[in-house]
Short mmCIF file of C-alpha atoms in Angstrom, two decimals:
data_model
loop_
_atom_site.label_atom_id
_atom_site.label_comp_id
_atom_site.label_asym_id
_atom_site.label_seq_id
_atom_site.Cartn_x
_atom_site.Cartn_y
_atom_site.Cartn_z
CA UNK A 1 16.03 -81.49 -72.49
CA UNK A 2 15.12 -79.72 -68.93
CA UNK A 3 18.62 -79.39 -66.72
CA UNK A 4 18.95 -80.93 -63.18
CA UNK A 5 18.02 -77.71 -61.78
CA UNK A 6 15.16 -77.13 -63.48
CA UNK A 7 13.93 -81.06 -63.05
CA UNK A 8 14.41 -80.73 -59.73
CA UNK A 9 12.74 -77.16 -59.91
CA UNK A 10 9.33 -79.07 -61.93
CA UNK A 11 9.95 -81.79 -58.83
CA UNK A 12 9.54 -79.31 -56.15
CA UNK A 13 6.48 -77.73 -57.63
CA UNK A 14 4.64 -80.37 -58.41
CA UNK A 15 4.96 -81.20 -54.42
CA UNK A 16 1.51 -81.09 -52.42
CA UNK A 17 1.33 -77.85 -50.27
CA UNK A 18 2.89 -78.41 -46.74
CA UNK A 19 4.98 -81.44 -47.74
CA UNK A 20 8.22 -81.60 -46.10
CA UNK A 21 11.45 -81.47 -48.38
CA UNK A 22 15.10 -81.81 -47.68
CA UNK A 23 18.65 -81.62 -49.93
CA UNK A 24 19.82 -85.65 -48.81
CA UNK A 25 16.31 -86.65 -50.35
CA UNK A 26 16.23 -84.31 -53.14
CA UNK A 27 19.83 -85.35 -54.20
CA UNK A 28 18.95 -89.06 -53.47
CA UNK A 29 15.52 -89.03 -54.89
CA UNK A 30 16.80 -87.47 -58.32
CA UNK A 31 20.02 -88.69 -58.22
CA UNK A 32 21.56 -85.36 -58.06
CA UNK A 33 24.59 -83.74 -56.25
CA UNK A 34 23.76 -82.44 -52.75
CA UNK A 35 25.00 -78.62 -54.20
CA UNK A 36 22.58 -78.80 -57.48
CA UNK A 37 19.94 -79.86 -54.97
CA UNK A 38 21.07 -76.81 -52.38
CA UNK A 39 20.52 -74.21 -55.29
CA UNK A 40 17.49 -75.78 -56.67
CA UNK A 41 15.80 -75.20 -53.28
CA UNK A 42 17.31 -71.94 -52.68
CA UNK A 43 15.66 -70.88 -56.12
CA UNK A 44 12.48 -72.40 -54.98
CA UNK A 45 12.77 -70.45 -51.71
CA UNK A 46 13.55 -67.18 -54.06
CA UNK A 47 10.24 -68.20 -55.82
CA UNK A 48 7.96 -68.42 -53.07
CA UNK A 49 7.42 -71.81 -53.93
CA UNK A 50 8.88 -73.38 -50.51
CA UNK A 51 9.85 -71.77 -46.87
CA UNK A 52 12.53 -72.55 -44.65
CA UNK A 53 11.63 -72.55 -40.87
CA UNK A 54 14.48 -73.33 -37.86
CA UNK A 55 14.02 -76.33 -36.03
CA UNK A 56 11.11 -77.40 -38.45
CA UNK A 57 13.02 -77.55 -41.70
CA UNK A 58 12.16 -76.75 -45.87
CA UNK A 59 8.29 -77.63 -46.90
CA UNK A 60 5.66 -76.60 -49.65
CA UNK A 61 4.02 -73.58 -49.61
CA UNK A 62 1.46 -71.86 -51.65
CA UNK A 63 2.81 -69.24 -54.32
CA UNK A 64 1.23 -65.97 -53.13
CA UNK A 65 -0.06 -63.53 -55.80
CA UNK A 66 1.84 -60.46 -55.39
CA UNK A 67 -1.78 -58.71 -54.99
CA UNK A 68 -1.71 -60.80 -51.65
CA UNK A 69 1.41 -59.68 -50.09
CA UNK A 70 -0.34 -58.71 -46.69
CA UNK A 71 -1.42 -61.65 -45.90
CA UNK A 72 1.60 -63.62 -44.36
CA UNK A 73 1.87 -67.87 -43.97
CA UNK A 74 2.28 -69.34 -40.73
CA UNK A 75 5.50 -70.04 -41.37
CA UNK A 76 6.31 -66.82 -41.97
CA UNK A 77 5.08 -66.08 -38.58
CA UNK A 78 7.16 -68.34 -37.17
CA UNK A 79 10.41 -66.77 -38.57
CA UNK A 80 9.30 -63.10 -37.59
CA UNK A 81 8.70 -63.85 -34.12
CA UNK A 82 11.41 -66.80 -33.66
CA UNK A 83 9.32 -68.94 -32.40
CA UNK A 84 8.77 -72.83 -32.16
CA UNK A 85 6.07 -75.51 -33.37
CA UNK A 86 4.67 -77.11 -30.94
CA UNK A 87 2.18 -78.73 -33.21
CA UNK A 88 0.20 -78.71 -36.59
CA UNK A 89 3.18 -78.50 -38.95
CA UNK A 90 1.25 -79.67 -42.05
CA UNK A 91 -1.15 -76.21 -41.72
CA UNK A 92 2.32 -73.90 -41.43
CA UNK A 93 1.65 -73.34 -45.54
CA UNK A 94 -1.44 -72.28 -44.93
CA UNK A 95 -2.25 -67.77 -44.54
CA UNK A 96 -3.37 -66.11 -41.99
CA UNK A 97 -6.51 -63.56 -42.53
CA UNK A 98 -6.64 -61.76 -39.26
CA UNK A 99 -4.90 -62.00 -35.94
CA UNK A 100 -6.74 -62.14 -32.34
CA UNK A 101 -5.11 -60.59 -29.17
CA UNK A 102 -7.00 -62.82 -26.40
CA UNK A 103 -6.49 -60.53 -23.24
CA UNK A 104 -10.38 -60.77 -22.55
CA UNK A 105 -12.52 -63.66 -21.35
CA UNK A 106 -13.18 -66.53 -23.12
CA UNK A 107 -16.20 -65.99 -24.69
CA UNK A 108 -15.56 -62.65 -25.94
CA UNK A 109 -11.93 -64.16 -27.30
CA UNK A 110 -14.23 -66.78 -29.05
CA UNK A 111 -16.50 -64.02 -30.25
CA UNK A 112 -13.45 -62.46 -32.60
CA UNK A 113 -11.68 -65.66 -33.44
CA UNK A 114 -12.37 -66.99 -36.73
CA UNK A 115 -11.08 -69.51 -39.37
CA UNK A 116 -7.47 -68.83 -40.75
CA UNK A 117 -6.96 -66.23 -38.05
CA UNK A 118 -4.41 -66.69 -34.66
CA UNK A 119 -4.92 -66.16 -31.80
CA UNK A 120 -2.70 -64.33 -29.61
CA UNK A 121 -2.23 -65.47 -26.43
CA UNK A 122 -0.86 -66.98 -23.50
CA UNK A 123 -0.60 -69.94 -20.90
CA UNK A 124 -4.86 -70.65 -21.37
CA UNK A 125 -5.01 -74.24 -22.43
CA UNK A 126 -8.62 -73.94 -22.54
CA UNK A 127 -8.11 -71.01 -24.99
CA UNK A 128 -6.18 -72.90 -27.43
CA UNK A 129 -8.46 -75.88 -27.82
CA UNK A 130 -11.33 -73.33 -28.21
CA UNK A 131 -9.28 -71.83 -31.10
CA UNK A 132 -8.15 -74.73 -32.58
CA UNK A 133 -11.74 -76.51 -32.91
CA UNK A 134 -12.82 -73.00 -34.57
CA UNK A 135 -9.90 -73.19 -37.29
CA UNK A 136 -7.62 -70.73 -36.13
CA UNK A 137 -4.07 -71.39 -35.19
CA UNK A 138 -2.59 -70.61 -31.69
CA UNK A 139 0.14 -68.39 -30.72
CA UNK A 140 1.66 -68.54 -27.26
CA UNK A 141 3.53 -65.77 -26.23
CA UNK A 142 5.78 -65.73 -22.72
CA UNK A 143 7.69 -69.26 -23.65
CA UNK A 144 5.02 -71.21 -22.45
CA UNK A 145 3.96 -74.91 -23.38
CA UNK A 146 0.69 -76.53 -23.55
CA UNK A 147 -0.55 -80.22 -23.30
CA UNK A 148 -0.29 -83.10 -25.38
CA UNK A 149 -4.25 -82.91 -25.85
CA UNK A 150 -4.02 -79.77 -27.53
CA UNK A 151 -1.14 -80.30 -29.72
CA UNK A 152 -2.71 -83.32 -30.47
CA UNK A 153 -5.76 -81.90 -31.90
CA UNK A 154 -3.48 -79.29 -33.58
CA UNK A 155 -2.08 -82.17 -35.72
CA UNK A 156 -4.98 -83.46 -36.48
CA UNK A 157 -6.74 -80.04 -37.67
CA UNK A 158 -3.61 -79.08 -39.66
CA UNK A 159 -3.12 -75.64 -37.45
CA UNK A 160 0.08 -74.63 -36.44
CA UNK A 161 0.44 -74.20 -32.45
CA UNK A 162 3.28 -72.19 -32.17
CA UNK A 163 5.23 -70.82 -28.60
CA UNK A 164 7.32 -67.75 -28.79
CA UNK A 165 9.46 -66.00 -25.51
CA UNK A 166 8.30 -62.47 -26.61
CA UNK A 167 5.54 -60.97 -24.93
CA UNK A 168 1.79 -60.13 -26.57
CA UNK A 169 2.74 -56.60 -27.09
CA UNK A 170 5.86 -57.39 -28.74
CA UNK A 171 4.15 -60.11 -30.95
CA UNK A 172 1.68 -57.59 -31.99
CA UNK A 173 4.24 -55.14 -33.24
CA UNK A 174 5.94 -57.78 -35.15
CA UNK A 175 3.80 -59.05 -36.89
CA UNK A 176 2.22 -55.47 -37.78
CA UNK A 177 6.01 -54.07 -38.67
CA UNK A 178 6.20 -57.12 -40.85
CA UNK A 179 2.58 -56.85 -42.82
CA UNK A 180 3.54 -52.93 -43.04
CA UNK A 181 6.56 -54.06 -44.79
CA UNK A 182 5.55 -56.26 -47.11
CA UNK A 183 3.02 -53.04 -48.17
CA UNK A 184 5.97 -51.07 -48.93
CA UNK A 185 7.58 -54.05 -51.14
CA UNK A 186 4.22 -54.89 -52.76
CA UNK A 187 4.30 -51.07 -53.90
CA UNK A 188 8.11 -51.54 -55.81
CA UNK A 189 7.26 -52.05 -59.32
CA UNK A 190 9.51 -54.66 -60.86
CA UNK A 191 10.15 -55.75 -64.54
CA UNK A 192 7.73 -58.21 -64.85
CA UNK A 193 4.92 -55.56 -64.02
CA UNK A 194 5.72 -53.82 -67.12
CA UNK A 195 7.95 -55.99 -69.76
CA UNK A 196 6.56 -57.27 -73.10
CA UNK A 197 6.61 -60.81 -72.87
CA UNK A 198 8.60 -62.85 -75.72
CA UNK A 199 5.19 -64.25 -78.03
CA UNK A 200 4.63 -60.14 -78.30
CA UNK A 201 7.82 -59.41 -79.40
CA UNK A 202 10.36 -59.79 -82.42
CA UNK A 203 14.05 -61.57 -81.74
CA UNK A 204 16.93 -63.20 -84.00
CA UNK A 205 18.49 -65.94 -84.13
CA UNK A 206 22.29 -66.88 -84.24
CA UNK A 207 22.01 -68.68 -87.49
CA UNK A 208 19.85 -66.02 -89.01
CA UNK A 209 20.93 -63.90 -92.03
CA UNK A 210 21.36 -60.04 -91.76
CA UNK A 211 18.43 -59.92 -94.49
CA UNK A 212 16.17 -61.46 -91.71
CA UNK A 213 16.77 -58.12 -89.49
CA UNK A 214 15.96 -55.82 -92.98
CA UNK A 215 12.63 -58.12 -93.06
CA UNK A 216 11.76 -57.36 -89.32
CA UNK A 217 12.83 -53.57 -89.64
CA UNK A 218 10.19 -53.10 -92.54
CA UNK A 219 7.62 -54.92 -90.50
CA UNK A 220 7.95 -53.21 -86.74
CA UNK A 221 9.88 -49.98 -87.58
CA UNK A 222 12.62 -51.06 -84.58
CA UNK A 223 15.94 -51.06 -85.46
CA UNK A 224 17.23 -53.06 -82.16
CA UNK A 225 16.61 -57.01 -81.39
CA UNK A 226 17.54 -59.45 -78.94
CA UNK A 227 19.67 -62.59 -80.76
CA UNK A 228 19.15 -66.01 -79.12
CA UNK A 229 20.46 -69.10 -79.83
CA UNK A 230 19.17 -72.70 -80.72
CA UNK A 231 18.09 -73.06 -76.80
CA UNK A 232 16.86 -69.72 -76.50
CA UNK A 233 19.58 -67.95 -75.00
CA UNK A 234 20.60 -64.49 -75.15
CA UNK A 235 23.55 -64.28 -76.62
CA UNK A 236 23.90 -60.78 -78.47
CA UNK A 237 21.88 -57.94 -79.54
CA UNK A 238 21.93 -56.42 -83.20
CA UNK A 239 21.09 -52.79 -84.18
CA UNK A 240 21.49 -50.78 -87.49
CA UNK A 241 24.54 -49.74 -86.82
CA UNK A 242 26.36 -53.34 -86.69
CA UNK A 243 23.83 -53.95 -89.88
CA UNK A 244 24.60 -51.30 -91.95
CA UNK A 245 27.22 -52.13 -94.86
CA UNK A 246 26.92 -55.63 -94.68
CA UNK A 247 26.01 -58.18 -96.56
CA UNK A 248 22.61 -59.43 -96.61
CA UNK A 249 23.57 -63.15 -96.60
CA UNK A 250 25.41 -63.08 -93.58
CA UNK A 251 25.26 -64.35 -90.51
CA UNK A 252 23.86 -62.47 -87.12
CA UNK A 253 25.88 -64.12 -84.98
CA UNK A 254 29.06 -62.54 -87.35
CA UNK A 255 27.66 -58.63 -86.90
CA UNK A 256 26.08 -58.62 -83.30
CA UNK A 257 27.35 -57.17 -79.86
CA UNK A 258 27.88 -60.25 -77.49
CA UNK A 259 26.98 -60.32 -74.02
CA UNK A 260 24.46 -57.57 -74.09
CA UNK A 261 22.90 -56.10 -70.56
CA UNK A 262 20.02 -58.21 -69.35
CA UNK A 263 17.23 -57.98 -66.78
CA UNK A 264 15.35 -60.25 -64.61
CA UNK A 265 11.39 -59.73 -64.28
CA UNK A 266 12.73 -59.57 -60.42
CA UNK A 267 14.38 -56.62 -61.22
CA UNK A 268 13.34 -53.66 -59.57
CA UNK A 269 11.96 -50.92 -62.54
CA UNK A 270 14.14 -48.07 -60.56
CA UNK A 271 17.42 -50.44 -61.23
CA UNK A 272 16.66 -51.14 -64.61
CA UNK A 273 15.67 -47.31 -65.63
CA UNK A 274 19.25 -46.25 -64.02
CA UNK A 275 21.21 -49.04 -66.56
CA UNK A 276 19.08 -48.04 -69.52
CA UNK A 277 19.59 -44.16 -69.09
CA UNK A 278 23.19 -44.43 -67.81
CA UNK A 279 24.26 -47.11 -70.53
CA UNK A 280 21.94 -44.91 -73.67
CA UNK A 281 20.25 -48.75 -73.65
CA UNK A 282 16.83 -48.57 -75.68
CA UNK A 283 15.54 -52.02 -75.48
CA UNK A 284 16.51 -54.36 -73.16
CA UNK A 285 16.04 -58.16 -72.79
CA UNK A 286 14.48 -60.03 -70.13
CA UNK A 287 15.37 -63.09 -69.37
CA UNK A 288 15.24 -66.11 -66.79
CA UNK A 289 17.56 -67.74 -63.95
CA UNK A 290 18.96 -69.95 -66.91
CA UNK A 291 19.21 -66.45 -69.48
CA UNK A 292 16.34 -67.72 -71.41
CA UNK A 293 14.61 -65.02 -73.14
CA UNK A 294 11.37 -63.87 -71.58
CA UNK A 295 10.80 -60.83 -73.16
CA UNK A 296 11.61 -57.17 -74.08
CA UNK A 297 11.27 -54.05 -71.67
CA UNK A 298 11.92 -50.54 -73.68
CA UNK A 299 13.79 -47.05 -72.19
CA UNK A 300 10.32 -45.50 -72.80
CA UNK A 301 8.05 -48.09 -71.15
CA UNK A 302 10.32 -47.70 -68.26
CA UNK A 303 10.11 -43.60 -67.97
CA UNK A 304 6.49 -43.93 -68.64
CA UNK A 305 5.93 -46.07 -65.80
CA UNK A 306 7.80 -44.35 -63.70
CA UNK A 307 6.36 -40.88 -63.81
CA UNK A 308 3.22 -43.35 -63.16
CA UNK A 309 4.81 -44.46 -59.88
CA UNK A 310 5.21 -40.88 -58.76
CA UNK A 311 2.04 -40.02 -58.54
CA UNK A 312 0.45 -43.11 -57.07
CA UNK A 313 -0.33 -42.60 -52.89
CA UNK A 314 2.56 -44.40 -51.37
CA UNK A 315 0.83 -47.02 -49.01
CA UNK A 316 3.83 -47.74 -46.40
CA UNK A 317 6.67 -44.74 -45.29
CA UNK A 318 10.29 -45.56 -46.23
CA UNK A 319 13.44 -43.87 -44.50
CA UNK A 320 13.55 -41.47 -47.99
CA UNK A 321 9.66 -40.93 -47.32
CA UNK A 322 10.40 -39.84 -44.00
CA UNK A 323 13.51 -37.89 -45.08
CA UNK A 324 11.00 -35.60 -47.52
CA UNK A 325 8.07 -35.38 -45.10
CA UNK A 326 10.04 -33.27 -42.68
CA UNK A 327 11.85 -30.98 -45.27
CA UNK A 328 10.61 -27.55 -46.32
CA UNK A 329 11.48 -24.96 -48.69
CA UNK A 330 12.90 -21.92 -47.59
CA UNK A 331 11.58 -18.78 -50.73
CA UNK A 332 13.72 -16.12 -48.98
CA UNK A 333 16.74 -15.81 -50.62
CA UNK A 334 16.78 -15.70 -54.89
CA UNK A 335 20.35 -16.80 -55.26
CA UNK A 336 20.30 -20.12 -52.95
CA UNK A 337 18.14 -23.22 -53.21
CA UNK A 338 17.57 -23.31 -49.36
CA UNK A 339 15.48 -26.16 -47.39
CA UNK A 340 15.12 -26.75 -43.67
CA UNK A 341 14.31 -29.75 -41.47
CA UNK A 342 14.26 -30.69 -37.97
CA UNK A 343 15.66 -33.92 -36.14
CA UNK A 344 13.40 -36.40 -35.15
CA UNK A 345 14.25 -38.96 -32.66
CA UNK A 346 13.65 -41.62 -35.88
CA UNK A 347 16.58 -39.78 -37.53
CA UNK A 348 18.96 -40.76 -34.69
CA UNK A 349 21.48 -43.26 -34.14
CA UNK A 350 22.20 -44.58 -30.36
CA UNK A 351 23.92 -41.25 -29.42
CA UNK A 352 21.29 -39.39 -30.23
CA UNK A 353 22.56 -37.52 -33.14
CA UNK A 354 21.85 -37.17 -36.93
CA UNK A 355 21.81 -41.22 -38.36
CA UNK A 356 24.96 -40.56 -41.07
CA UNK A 357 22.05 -42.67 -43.41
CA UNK A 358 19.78 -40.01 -42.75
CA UNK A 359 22.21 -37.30 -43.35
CA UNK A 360 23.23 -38.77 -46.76
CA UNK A 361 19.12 -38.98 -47.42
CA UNK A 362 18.60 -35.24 -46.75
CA UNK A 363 21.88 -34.79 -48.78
CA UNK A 364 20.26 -36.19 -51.86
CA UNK A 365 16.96 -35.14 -51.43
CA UNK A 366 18.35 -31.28 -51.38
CA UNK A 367 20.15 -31.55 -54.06
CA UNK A 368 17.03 -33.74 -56.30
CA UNK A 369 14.67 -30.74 -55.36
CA UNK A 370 17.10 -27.65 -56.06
CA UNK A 371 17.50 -30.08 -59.95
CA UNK A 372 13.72 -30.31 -59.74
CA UNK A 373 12.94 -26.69 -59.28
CA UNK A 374 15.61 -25.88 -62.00
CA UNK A 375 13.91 -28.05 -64.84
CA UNK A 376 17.03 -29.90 -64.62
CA UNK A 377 15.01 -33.26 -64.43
CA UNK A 378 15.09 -35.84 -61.52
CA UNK A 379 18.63 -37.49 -60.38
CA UNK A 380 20.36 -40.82 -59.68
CA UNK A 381 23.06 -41.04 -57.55
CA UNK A 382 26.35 -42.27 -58.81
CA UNK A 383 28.50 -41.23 -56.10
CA UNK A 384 28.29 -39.26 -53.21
CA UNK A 385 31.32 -38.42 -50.57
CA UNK A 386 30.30 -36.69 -46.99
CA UNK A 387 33.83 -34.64 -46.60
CA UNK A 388 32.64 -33.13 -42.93
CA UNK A 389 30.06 -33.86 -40.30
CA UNK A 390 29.86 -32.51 -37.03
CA UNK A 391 27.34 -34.12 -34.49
CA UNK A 392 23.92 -32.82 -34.79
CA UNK A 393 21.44 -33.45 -31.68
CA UNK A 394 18.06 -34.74 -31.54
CA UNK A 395 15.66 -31.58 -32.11
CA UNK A 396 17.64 -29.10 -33.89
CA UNK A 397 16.80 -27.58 -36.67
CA UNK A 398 19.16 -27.85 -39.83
CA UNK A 399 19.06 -25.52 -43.15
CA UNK A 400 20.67 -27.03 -46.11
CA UNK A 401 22.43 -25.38 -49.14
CA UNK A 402 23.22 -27.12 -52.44
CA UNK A 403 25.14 -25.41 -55.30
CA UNK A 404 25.42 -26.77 -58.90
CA UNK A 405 28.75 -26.95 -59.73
CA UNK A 406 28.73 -28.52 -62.71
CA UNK A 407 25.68 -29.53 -65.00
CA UNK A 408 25.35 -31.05 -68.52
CA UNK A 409 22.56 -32.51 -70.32
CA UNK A 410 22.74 -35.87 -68.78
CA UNK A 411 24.88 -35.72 -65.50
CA UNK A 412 25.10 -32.86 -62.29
CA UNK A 413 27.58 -32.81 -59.83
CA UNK A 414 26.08 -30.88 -56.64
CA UNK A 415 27.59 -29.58 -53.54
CA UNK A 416 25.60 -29.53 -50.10
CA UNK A 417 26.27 -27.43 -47.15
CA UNK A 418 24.47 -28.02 -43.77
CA UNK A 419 24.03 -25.38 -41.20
CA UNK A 420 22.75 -24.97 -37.88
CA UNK A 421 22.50 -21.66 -36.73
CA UNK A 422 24.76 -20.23 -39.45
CA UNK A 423 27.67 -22.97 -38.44
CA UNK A 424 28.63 -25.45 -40.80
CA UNK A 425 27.88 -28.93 -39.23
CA UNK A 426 27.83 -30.91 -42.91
CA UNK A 427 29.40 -30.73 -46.24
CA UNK A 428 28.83 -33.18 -48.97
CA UNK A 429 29.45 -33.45 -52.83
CA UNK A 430 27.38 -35.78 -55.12
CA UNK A 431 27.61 -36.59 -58.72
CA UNK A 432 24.36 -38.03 -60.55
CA UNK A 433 23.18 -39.04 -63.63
CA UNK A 434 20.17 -37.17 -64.86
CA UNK A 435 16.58 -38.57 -65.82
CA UNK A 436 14.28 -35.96 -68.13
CA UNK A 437 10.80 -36.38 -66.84
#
């Protein structure tokens, strides 16, 4: 039998699109606890199955495909640029395809707006009828209202009309920065990208008898599987070596390791390749919000897609993208790794000096490429510690120097000098685990 959560969960998504929910009528409606109800629509919210918007409250929303990640809801827009709806609420579900500046006459503005686009502009009531009756929704930048004609007729087309105090320009960059975003999260590969879902795989169960892991052994040459138990929880994991000795009519849930490590699908495959390689983990179980089992993701799935990642064009930069752009390799001396960079004014902090982020990202990424270089394999962090930093200005060029000084076959621990103009401005020592590409 399904839990309040996930009865309310089944409640919520069987919802039309851009119907409006609350917690008092969730709770009262299923006869729940305003807290259960809370979480259930926090989940949802976590799911992409509903979106909270100020002053407007918790409705429906279409579940995007990940593959559709640029394309932002209205209510999304509302959020970014802290805006308010002035009318068409029951369209706010509904995506956007393009957005319209108008700073040009009317009829060339009506030339380039379109169904499921917005239009951009300001106090031209005129402007936002014409948009409306072509399908596209109507942002007002500069805090302005308009009439109750047009909001009117926003209701009654389902199109958001939505008033904001930031200016055009501002809007624009928003709502770019925000698309541009969701380009660098669409490029994260998570678990569920890559796992082996549960029908494809082979798992135990509590009550099982040790013979039943012999039988699967024979079958799938493994010697590791997830145990559930009568609801399909994880509960343990059994390989040979709690097996080995024992006796065949015994039960799994006497020999196995309880509370093995689990992932989510949500789980970012970086996060997940650290706890494998850190832990020695082979196989690892995936499993639900409730720790149902989903599935299985393996050490060597997760290396293998991962020297994938590396050598697919990144679409949007990151701070560590940044960070790697503006470093080169200095050949000249054969006894020091030796790289260089220069301060950018995106590398600053409001003093105008070296970000102590970016610092600790040039940090790394000297001592990853000196490990590189050496065939020592690529690096996760485990623990840095910055020990001395001096100010460095905007423009100046810094050389760094990192020194192994200590390295075994699955951890380094690196030390990092920084100099500018043969001064010591930086010192920094990090210890990582190592990952053989």
């Amino acid at each position: 039998m399904a839990t309040k959560h996930e009865q309310i969960l089944s409640f919520i998504e069987s919802l039309k699109v851009g119907n409006k929910i609350s917690v008092r009528q969730i709770a009262k409606e299923l006869n729940v606890s305003e807290g259960t109800a809370y979480r259930a629509i926090k989940e949802a919210e976590n799911k992409g199955l509903v979106s909270t918007i100020e002053r407007v409250g918790t409705i429906r929303i279409e579940r995007k495909q990940k593959e559709n990640f640029e394309n932002l809801t209205f209510a999304e827009i509302v959020s970014i640029v802290d805006g308010q709806v002035l009318g068409g609420r029951d369209g706010l579900y509904k995506t956007l395809n393009k957005f319209v500046i108008g700073a040009m006459k009317l009829d060339a503005m009506m030339r380039y707006t379109e169904k499921d686009s917005l239009l951009i502009v300001g106090n031209r009531t005129e402007a936002h009828q014409l948009a409306l009756k072509e399908g596209a929704a109507v942002l007002i930048t500069g805090g302005f209202d308009t009439d109750d004609t047009t909001k009117q007729l926003a209701d009654q087309k389902q199109l958001p009309i939505i008033s904001t105090s930031y200016d055009t320009f501002t809007v624009a960059a928003m709502i770019n920065r925000a698309i541009y975003d969701q380009l660098i999260k669409k490029e994260i590969v998570l678990v569920g990208d890559i796992y082996t879902k549960v029908e494809d795989t082979y798992f135990l169960k509590t009550k099982d008898q040790v013979a039943k892991w012999y039988e699967w052994e024979e079958k799938t040459t493994h010697s590791r599987y997830p145990v559930v138990d009568e609801k399909n929880k994880v509960v343990g994991i059994v390989t040979s070596k709690d097996v080995i000795g024992r006796k065949m009519d015994i039960l799994i849930e006497k020999v196995m390791t309880k509370n093995p490590l689990t992932v989510m699908k949500e789980t970012s495959l970086a996060y997940a390749a650290h706890m494998m390689v850190w832990e020695g983990i082979e196989i690892m179980p995936v499993v639900d919000h409730h720790h149902h089992l989903e599935g299985l993701i393996s050490r060597q799935d997760v290396l293998k897609a991962l020297q994938h990642i590396q050598k697919q064009p990144q679409v949007g930069e990151t701070i560590d993208d940044i960070v790697s752009n503006y470093f080169d390799h200095s050949p000249t001396d054969p006894h020091h790794s030796t790289y260089h960079a220069e301060i950018t004014p995106q590398m600053t902090n409001q003093l105008g000096t070296l970000s102590y982020g970016v610092f600790v990202s040039f940090v790394i990424e000297a001592a990853r490429r000196m490990l590189r270089h050496q065939k020592k394999g690529d690096l996760v962090v485990e623990n840095i510690t910055v020990y001395f930093i001096k100010p460095i200005q905007l423009e100046t060029k810094v050389t760094f120097q990192p020194k192994i000084i200590d390295v075994g076959r699955k951890s380094a621990k690196v030390d990092v000098e920084v100099f500018h103009e043969k001064k010591v401005v930086g010192k920094a020592m990090l210890m990582a685990q190592l990952i053989d590409r």
